[in-house]
Coordinates of C-alpha atoms in Angstrom, one line a residue:
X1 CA 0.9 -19.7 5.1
X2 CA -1.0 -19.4 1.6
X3 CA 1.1 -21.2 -1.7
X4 CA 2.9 -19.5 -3.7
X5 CA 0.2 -19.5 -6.6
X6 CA -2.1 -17.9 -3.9
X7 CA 0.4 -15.2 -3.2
X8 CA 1.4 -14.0 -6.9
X9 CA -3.1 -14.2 -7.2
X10 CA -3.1 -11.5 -4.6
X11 CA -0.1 -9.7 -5.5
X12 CA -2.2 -9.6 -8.8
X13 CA -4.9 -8.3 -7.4
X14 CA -3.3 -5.8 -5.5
X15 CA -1.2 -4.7 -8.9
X16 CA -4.7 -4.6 -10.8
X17 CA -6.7 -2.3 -8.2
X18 CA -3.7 0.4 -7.9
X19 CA -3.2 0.1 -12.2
X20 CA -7.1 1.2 -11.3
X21 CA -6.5 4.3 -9.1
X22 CA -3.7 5.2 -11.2
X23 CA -6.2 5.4 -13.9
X24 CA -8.4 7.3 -12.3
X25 CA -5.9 9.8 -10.6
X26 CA -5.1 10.3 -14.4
X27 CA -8.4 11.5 -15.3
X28 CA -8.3 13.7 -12.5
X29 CA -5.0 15.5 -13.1
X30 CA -6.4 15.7 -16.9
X31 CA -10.0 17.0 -16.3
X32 CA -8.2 19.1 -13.5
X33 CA -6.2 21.6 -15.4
X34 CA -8.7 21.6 -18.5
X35 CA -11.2 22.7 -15.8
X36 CA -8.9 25.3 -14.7
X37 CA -8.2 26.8 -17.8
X38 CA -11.9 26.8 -19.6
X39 CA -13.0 28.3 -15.9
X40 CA -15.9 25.7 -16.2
X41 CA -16.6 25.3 -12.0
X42 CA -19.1 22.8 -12.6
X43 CA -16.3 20.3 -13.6
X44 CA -14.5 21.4 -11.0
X45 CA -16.9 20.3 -8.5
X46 CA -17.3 17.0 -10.3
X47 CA -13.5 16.4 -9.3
X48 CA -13.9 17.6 -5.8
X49 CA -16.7 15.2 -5.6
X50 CA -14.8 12.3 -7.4
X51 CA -11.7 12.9 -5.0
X52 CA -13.1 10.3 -1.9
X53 CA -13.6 7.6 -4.6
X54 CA -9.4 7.9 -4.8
X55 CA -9.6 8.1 -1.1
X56 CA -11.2 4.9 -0.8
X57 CA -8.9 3.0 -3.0
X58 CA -6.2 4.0 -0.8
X59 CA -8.1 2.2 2.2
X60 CA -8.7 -1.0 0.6
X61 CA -5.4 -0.7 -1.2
X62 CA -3.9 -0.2 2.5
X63 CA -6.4 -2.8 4.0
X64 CA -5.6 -5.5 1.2
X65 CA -1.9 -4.8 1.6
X66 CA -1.5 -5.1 5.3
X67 CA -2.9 -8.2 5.5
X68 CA -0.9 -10.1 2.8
X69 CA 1.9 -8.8 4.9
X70 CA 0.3 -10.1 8.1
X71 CA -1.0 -13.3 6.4
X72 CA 1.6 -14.1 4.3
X73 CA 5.0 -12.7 5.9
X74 CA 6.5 -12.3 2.5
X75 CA 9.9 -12.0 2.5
X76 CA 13.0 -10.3 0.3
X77 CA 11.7 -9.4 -2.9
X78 CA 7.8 -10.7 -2.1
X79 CA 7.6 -8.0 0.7
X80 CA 9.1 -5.4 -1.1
X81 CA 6.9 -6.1 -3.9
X82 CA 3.7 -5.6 -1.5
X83 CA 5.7 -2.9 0.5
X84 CA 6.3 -1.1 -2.8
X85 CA 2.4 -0.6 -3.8
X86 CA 1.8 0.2 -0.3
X87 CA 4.2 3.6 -0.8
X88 CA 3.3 4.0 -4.3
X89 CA -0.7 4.2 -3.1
X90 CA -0.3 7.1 -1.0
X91 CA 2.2 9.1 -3.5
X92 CA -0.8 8.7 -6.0
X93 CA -3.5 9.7 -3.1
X94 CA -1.7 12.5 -2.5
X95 CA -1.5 13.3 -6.0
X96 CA -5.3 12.9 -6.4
X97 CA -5.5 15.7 -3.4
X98 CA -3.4 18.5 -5.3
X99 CA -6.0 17.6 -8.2
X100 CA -8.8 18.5 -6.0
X101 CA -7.1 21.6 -4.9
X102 CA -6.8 23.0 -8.6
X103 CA -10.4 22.5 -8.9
X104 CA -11.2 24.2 -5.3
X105 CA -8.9 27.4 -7.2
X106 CA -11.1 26.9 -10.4
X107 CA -14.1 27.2 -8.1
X108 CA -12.6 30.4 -5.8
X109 CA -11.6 32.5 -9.0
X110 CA -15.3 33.7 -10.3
X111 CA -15.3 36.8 -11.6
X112 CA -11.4 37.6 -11.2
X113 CA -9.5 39.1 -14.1
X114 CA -7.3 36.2 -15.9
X115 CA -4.5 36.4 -17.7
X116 CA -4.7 34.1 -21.0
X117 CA -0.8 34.6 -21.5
X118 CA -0.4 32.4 -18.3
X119 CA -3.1 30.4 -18.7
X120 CA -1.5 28.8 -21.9
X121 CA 1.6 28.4 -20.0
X122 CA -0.3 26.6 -17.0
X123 CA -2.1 24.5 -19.5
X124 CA 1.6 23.4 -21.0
X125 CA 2.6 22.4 -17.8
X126 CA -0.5 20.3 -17.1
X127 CA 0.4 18.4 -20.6
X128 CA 3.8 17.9 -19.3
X129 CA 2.9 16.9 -15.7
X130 CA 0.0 14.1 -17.5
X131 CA 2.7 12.5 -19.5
X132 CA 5.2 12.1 -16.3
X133 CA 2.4 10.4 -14.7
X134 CA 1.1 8.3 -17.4
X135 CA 4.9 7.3 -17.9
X136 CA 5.3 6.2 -14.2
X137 CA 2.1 4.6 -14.5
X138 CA 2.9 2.7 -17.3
X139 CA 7.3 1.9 -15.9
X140 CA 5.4 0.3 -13.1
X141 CA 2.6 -1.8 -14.8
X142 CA 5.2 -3.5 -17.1
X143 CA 7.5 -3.7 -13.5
X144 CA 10.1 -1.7 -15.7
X145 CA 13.7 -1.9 -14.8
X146 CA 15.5 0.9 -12.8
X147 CA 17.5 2.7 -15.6
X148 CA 13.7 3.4 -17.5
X149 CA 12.6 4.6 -14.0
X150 CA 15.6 7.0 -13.6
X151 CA 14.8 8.7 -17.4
X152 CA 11.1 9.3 -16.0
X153 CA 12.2 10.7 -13.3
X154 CA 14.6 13.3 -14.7
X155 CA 11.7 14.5 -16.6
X156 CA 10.5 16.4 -13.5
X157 CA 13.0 18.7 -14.0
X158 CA 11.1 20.1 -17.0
X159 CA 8.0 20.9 -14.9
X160 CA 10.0 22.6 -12.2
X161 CA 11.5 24.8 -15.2
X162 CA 7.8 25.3 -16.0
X163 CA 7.1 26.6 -12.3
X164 CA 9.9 28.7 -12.4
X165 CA 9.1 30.2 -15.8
X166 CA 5.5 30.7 -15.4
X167 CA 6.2 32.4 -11.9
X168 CA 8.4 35.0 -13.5
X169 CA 5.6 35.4 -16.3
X170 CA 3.4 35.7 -13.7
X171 CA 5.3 38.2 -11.7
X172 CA 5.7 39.9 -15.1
X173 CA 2.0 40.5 -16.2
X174 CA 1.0 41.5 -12.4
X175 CA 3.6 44.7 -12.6
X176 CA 1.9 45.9 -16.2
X177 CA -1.9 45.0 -14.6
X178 CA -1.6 45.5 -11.0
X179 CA -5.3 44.9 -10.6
X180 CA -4.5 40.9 -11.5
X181 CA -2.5 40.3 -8.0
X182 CA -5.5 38.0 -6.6
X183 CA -5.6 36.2 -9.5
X184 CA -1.7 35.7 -9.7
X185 CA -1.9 34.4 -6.4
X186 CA -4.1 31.6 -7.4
X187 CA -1.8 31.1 -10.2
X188 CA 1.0 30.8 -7.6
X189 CA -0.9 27.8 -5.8
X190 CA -2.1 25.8 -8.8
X191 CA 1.6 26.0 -10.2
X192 CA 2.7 24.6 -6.7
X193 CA 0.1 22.0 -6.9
X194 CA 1.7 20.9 -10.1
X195 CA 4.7 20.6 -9.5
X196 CA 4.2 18.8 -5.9
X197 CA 2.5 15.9 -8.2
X198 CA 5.5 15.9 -10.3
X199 CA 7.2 15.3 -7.5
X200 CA 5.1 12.6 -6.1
X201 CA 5.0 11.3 -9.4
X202 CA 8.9 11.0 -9.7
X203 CA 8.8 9.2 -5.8
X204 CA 6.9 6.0 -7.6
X205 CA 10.0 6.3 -9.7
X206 CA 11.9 5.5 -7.0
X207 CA 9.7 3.1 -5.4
X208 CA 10.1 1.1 -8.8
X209 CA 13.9 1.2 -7.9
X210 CA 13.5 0.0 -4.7
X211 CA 11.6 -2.7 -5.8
X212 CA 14.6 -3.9 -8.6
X213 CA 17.2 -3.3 -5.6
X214 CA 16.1 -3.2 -2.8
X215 CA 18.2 0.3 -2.3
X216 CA 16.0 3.4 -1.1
X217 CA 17.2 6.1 -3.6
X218 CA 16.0 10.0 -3.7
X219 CA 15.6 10.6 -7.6

């Protein structure tokens, strides 16, 4: 069994390298949407490319998880510490792959009529959805305390309003200009992406309760 001073060195380590891919899951979402709406596909395939580096954090995140747990057989509030980064990891994987799926639509939409009116909308919500992830980023670096988590969280409601708003929009402009279905469509899925890493973002929320409680809560 490694000390204690061993243990809060790894746990450390572990906090440091996913404060890492956070970072860089940032930088996605952010070059993502700006991608998206300047149309610039060679970005877009810098993201795509960028996306297994995110991938491979998850492994050694995983890897360097498991085998504190295996090595170290934390208990109580250790294990849910380790347990807790091992969750949080794949909600910000996941959220790197919706990333890489906006700039796979950025990529598919050469040459298709836009619609600028939505385009500033989908740009808003890419704002919002950056700041609810640079929130939970920073609730979890600074191991915040469950009623902070619970505010972040709520603020997902404001990019679903966002989905819902921009779909109507959407909907709107495609019955004036019926020639912009394809591209409405696309608008459809990049909305969807969006909000799905709100949503993922909001689960670290509720990872970071877990770890204050203990108690598995849905936000």
């Amino acid at each position: 069994i490694m000390l204690r001073s061993q243990f809060e060195e790894e746990l450390d380590k572990l906090h440091n390298q996913f404060y890492a891919m956070g970072n860089e899951v940032l930088g996605q979402i952010n070059k993502t949407v700006r991608a998206f709406i300047t149309h610039d596909r060679e970005l877009a395939k810098e993201i795509i490319e960028a996306d297994a580096k995110i991938n491979e954090f998850e492994l050694k995140l995983e890897q360097k998880s498991l085998e504190i747990i295996a090595l170290q057989q934390p208990v109580s509030g250790d294990l849910r510490a380790v347990i807790t980064v091992l969750k949080a990891t794949s909600d910000l994987e996941r959220m790197g792959d919706h990333a890489a799926s906006i700039a796979e639509a950025t990529i598919r939409m050469k040459g298709e009529v836009r619609i600028p009116t939505v385009e500033a909308e989908i740009n808003k919500m890419g704002r919002q959805v950056r700041q609810l992830v640079e929130s939970v980023l920073d609730l979890y670096l600074h191991k915040g305390d469950s009623d902070t988590a619970y505010d972040i969280a709520a603020k997902d409601e404001l990019i679903n309003q966002y989905f819902d708003d921009i779909r109507e929009l959407t909907t709107e402009e495609i019955k004036k200009e019926p020639d912009t279905i394809i591209t409405g469509r696309d608008y459809f899925q990049v909305i969807s992406y969006l909000e799905r890493i709100g949503d993922y973002a909001k689960n670290i929320c509720e990872w970071v309760v877990y770890l204050n409680t203990g108690k598995i809560t849905e936000l």
